[in-house]
């Protein structure tokens, strides 16, 4: 809590204002998102649906929604709400990509709009990657926070991952696609690393991944191997 207060105080001292949006605590079965696009003429097109993976209210990933759940949304009029939303956004002169976060409650109730993101979303990235997989294969989009005290050798790391059968496609047709290895620490210059090293701390970044695995166990095994190789290269893996 103290960190949150400190962060908000700094923002306000810089001229920003603070406002809180309080949402009801709902008994959620699962969260999902709907990706669609609005063109310049006002027409809209559904792009895809993604089930959202959350951990303690924080987003940690997306994966394709099961077909039976998609059919349930059609039967219960979910896309009627999306159509009205697209029309309303266009009337407000917006067109482009949209991602709507939604919920299914444990009693079966649909909460169609939790949040509206007028942009290309993580769910859209996950959907587009999933479209490129062979029939029958499914992937999960996720990320990890990582750190390094020195300029990280991405090439050597990727070569080791390939040798270990971690990269997609491996001999079983599964594996991990690292989406952002070369720009994990892109916000830092060469001069930042010596200073960080002398202070004994790590420069942090995010590693985005698309994991293709037959089940949760194999997914965990692949990510554990990725972590192990990252730490062998001198990096730090958070959470």
Short mmCIF file of C-alpha atoms in Angstrom, two decimals:
data_model
loop_
_atom_site.label_atom_id
_atom_site.label_comp_id
_atom_site.label_asym_id
_atom_site.label_seq_id
_atom_site.Cartn_x
_atom_site.Cartn_y
_atom_site.Cartn_z
CA UNK A 1 0.00 0.00 0.00
CA UNK A 2 2.84 2.40 0.83
CA UNK A 3 4.30 1.89 -2.65
CA UNK A 4 0.96 2.71 -4.24
CA UNK A 5 0.57 5.86 -2.15
CA UNK A 6 4.14 6.91 -2.98
CA UNK A 7 3.57 6.37 -6.70
CA UNK A 8 0.31 8.35 -6.71
CA UNK A 9 1.90 11.18 -4.72
CA UNK A 10 4.71 11.50 -7.28
CA UNK A 11 2.18 11.57 -10.12
CA UNK A 12 0.17 14.31 -8.39
CA UNK A 13 3.31 16.34 -7.66
CA UNK A 14 4.04 16.17 -11.40
CA UNK A 15 0.62 17.72 -12.11
CA UNK A 16 -1.58 14.65 -12.55
CA UNK A 17 -4.88 14.17 -10.74
CA UNK A 18 -6.08 10.97 -9.03
CA UNK A 19 -9.47 9.30 -9.42
CA UNK A 20 -10.54 5.83 -8.29
CA UNK A 21 -12.98 3.55 -10.05
CA UNK A 22 -14.50 1.08 -7.58
CA UNK A 23 -15.89 -2.11 -9.09
CA UNK A 24 -18.11 -4.68 -7.31
CA UNK A 25 -16.45 -7.93 -6.23
CA UNK A 26 -18.08 -10.63 -8.35
CA UNK A 27 -18.00 -14.42 -8.09
CA UNK A 28 -16.20 -15.02 -11.38
CA UNK A 29 -16.03 -18.35 -13.19
CA UNK A 30 -13.65 -17.00 -15.84
CA UNK A 31 -12.66 -13.82 -17.64
CA UNK A 32 -12.51 -13.45 -21.40
CA UNK A 33 -11.96 -10.80 -24.04
CA UNK A 34 -13.53 -10.05 -27.40
CA UNK A 35 -11.36 -8.53 -30.13
CA UNK A 36 -13.05 -6.63 -32.96
CA UNK A 37 -12.27 -3.85 -35.39
CA UNK A 38 -14.25 -0.88 -36.68
CA UNK A 39 -13.44 0.45 -40.15
CA UNK A 40 -13.66 4.06 -41.34
CA UNK A 41 -17.17 3.52 -42.71
CA UNK A 42 -18.48 2.32 -39.33
CA UNK A 43 -18.70 -1.39 -40.17
CA UNK A 44 -17.33 -3.71 -37.53
CA UNK A 45 -15.90 -7.22 -37.61
CA UNK A 46 -15.38 -9.72 -34.81
CA UNK A 47 -11.76 -10.87 -34.85
CA UNK A 48 -11.71 -13.43 -32.05
CA UNK A 49 -12.37 -14.45 -28.45
CA UNK A 50 -9.70 -15.16 -25.86
CA UNK A 51 -9.99 -16.59 -22.38
CA UNK A 52 -8.03 -14.40 -19.95
CA UNK A 53 -5.68 -15.92 -17.39
CA UNK A 54 -5.56 -13.79 -14.24
CA UNK A 55 -3.65 -14.22 -11.00
CA UNK A 56 -4.91 -12.23 -8.01
CA UNK A 57 -6.61 -9.65 -10.27
CA UNK A 58 -3.49 -9.27 -12.44
CA UNK A 59 -3.35 -10.25 -16.10
CA UNK A 60 -0.84 -13.03 -16.84
CA UNK A 61 -1.95 -14.39 -20.21
CA UNK A 62 -4.49 -15.28 -22.90
CA UNK A 63 -5.53 -18.41 -24.76
CA UNK A 64 -8.19 -19.35 -27.29
CA UNK A 65 -11.69 -19.73 -25.86
CA UNK A 66 -13.27 -23.18 -26.07
CA UNK A 67 -15.79 -23.52 -28.89
CA UNK A 68 -18.66 -24.53 -26.58
CA UNK A 69 -18.19 -21.32 -24.56
CA UNK A 70 -18.29 -19.26 -27.77
CA UNK A 71 -21.60 -20.88 -28.75
CA UNK A 72 -23.01 -20.05 -25.30
CA UNK A 73 -22.18 -16.35 -25.84
CA UNK A 74 -24.07 -16.40 -29.16
CA UNK A 75 -27.13 -18.00 -27.55
CA UNK A 76 -27.17 -15.46 -24.73
CA UNK A 77 -26.97 -12.33 -26.89
CA UNK A 78 -23.43 -11.28 -26.00
CA UNK A 79 -22.63 -10.14 -29.53
CA UNK A 80 -25.74 -7.93 -29.62
CA UNK A 81 -24.07 -5.91 -26.87
CA UNK A 82 -20.79 -5.82 -28.82
CA UNK A 83 -22.63 -4.55 -31.90
CA UNK A 84 -24.19 -1.70 -29.91
CA UNK A 85 -20.81 -0.89 -28.39
CA UNK A 86 -19.14 -0.74 -31.82
CA UNK A 87 -21.87 1.61 -33.04
CA UNK A 88 -21.47 3.83 -29.98
CA UNK A 89 -17.68 4.00 -30.37
CA UNK A 90 -18.02 4.95 -34.03
CA UNK A 91 -20.52 7.70 -33.17
CA UNK A 92 -17.82 9.07 -30.87
CA UNK A 93 -15.55 9.13 -33.98
CA UNK A 94 -13.43 6.13 -33.05
CA UNK A 95 -12.42 3.46 -35.53
CA UNK A 96 -9.69 0.83 -35.31
CA UNK A 97 -8.99 -2.14 -33.05
CA UNK A 98 -11.00 -2.70 -29.85
CA UNK A 99 -10.63 -5.24 -27.05
CA UNK A 100 -13.49 -5.66 -24.57
CA UNK A 101 -12.84 -7.48 -21.30
CA UNK A 102 -15.84 -9.50 -20.08
CA UNK A 103 -16.77 -12.09 -17.43
CA UNK A 104 -18.80 -15.22 -16.90
CA UNK A 105 -19.98 -15.53 -13.29
CA UNK A 106 -20.35 -18.86 -11.49
CA UNK A 107 -24.14 -18.66 -11.75
CA UNK A 108 -23.84 -18.36 -15.54
CA UNK A 109 -24.46 -14.61 -15.73
CA UNK A 110 -22.56 -12.78 -18.47
CA UNK A 111 -20.98 -9.44 -17.57
CA UNK A 112 -20.46 -8.16 -21.14
CA UNK A 113 -18.40 -5.06 -20.43
CA UNK A 114 -15.80 -4.83 -17.69
CA UNK A 115 -13.28 -2.71 -19.56
CA UNK A 116 -12.94 -1.28 -23.07
CA UNK A 117 -9.46 -1.03 -24.59
CA UNK A 118 -9.46 1.03 -27.76
CA UNK A 119 -6.21 -0.39 -29.14
CA UNK A 120 -4.49 -3.54 -30.31
CA UNK A 121 -4.39 -5.83 -27.28
CA UNK A 122 -2.47 -8.77 -25.84
CA UNK A 123 -5.50 -10.89 -26.69
CA UNK A 124 -5.22 -9.84 -30.34
CA UNK A 125 -1.55 -10.86 -30.41
CA UNK A 126 -2.50 -14.24 -28.92
CA UNK A 127 -5.31 -14.71 -31.45
CA UNK A 128 -3.12 -13.87 -34.45
CA UNK A 129 -0.40 -16.25 -33.29
CA UNK A 130 -2.96 -19.00 -32.74
CA UNK A 131 -4.18 -18.57 -36.31
CA UNK A 132 -0.73 -19.53 -37.58
CA UNK A 133 -0.62 -22.86 -35.74
CA UNK A 134 -1.48 -26.15 -37.39
CA UNK A 135 -4.97 -27.56 -36.83
CA UNK A 136 -5.36 -29.09 -33.40
CA UNK A 137 -2.56 -27.08 -31.80
CA UNK A 138 -3.20 -24.39 -29.21
CA UNK A 139 -0.98 -21.82 -27.57
CA UNK A 140 -0.96 -19.58 -24.52
CA UNK A 141 0.28 -15.99 -24.64
CA UNK A 142 2.01 -14.98 -21.41
CA UNK A 143 4.96 -12.99 -20.07
CA UNK A 144 7.54 -12.97 -17.29
CA UNK A 145 9.42 -10.15 -15.61
CA UNK A 146 13.18 -10.64 -15.94
CA UNK A 147 16.35 -8.80 -15.03
CA UNK A 148 20.00 -8.55 -15.99
CA UNK A 149 23.11 -6.84 -14.63
CA UNK A 150 24.93 -6.90 -17.96
CA UNK A 151 24.25 -6.72 -21.69
CA UNK A 152 22.34 -9.96 -22.26
CA UNK A 153 23.58 -12.38 -24.96
CA UNK A 154 20.29 -13.15 -26.71
CA UNK A 155 21.88 -15.11 -29.55
CA UNK A 156 23.65 -17.57 -27.26
CA UNK A 157 20.53 -17.93 -25.12
CA UNK A 158 18.36 -18.77 -28.14
CA UNK A 159 20.94 -21.26 -29.44
CA UNK A 160 20.93 -23.06 -26.10
CA UNK A 161 17.12 -23.11 -26.03
CA UNK A 162 17.08 -24.60 -29.51
CA UNK A 163 19.60 -27.28 -28.50
CA UNK A 164 17.46 -28.13 -25.45
CA UNK A 165 14.31 -28.54 -27.55
CA UNK A 166 12.56 -25.58 -25.93
CA UNK A 167 11.93 -23.46 -29.02
CA UNK A 168 8.93 -24.08 -31.27
CA UNK A 169 8.70 -26.38 -33.13
CA UNK A 170 10.69 -29.00 -31.23
CA UNK A 171 10.74 -32.74 -32.00
CA UNK A 172 7.20 -33.15 -30.61
CA UNK A 173 5.82 -30.15 -32.51
CA UNK A 174 5.56 -28.11 -29.30
CA UNK A 175 7.73 -25.41 -27.76
CA UNK A 176 8.02 -21.72 -26.94
CA UNK A 177 8.11 -18.70 -29.25
CA UNK A 178 9.97 -15.85 -27.44
CA UNK A 179 8.26 -12.73 -28.79
CA UNK A 180 10.46 -9.94 -27.47
CA UNK A 181 13.92 -11.22 -26.48
CA UNK A 182 15.94 -8.56 -28.26
CA UNK A 183 13.99 -5.62 -26.78
CA UNK A 184 13.52 -6.77 -23.17
CA UNK A 185 15.82 -4.04 -21.92
CA UNK A 186 15.46 -1.68 -24.88
CA UNK A 187 14.78 1.33 -22.66
CA UNK A 188 18.27 1.21 -21.21
CA UNK A 189 21.53 2.39 -22.76
CA UNK A 190 24.99 0.85 -22.49
CA UNK A 191 25.89 3.30 -19.72
CA UNK A 192 23.09 2.05 -17.45
CA UNK A 193 24.60 -1.41 -16.97
CA UNK A 194 27.90 -0.47 -15.23
CA UNK A 195 25.97 1.74 -12.79
CA UNK A 196 23.45 -1.01 -12.05
CA UNK A 197 26.22 -3.58 -11.61
CA UNK A 198 28.02 -1.39 -9.10
CA UNK A 199 24.81 -0.95 -7.12
CA UNK A 200 24.23 -4.71 -7.07
CA UNK A 201 20.75 -4.41 -8.60
CA UNK A 202 19.18 -5.60 -11.86
CA UNK A 203 17.79 -3.75 -14.85
CA UNK A 204 14.28 -5.14 -15.35
CA UNK A 205 12.33 -5.95 -18.50
CA UNK A 206 9.49 -8.14 -19.75
CA UNK A 207 9.80 -11.28 -21.81
CA UNK A 208 6.64 -12.07 -23.82
CA UNK A 209 6.07 -15.70 -24.79
CA UNK A 210 3.72 -17.85 -26.84
CA UNK A 211 3.78 -21.38 -25.42
CA UNK A 212 2.52 -24.30 -27.54
CA UNK A 213 2.05 -27.36 -25.33
CA UNK A 214 -0.28 -30.37 -25.14
CA UNK A 215 -1.21 -29.74 -21.49
CA UNK A 216 -0.48 -27.58 -18.43
CA UNK A 217 2.30 -29.92 -17.23
CA UNK A 218 4.22 -29.65 -20.50
CA UNK A 219 3.69 -25.89 -20.56
CA UNK A 220 5.22 -25.60 -17.08
CA UNK A 221 8.13 -27.86 -18.07
CA UNK A 222 8.95 -25.70 -21.10
CA UNK A 223 8.82 -22.45 -19.12
CA UNK A 224 10.99 -23.99 -16.35
CA UNK A 225 13.64 -24.90 -18.95
CA UNK A 226 13.43 -21.38 -20.37
CA UNK A 227 13.96 -19.94 -16.89
CA UNK A 228 16.89 -22.26 -16.20
CA UNK A 229 18.70 -21.22 -19.37
CA UNK A 230 17.98 -17.54 -18.71
CA UNK A 231 19.56 -17.78 -15.26
CA UNK A 232 22.56 -19.72 -16.62
CA UNK A 233 23.17 -16.69 -18.89
CA UNK A 234 23.31 -14.49 -15.77
CA UNK A 235 19.74 -13.21 -15.87
CA UNK A 236 17.21 -13.04 -13.04
CA UNK A 237 13.69 -14.47 -13.25
CA UNK A 238 10.97 -12.81 -11.15
CA UNK A 239 7.93 -14.88 -10.15
#
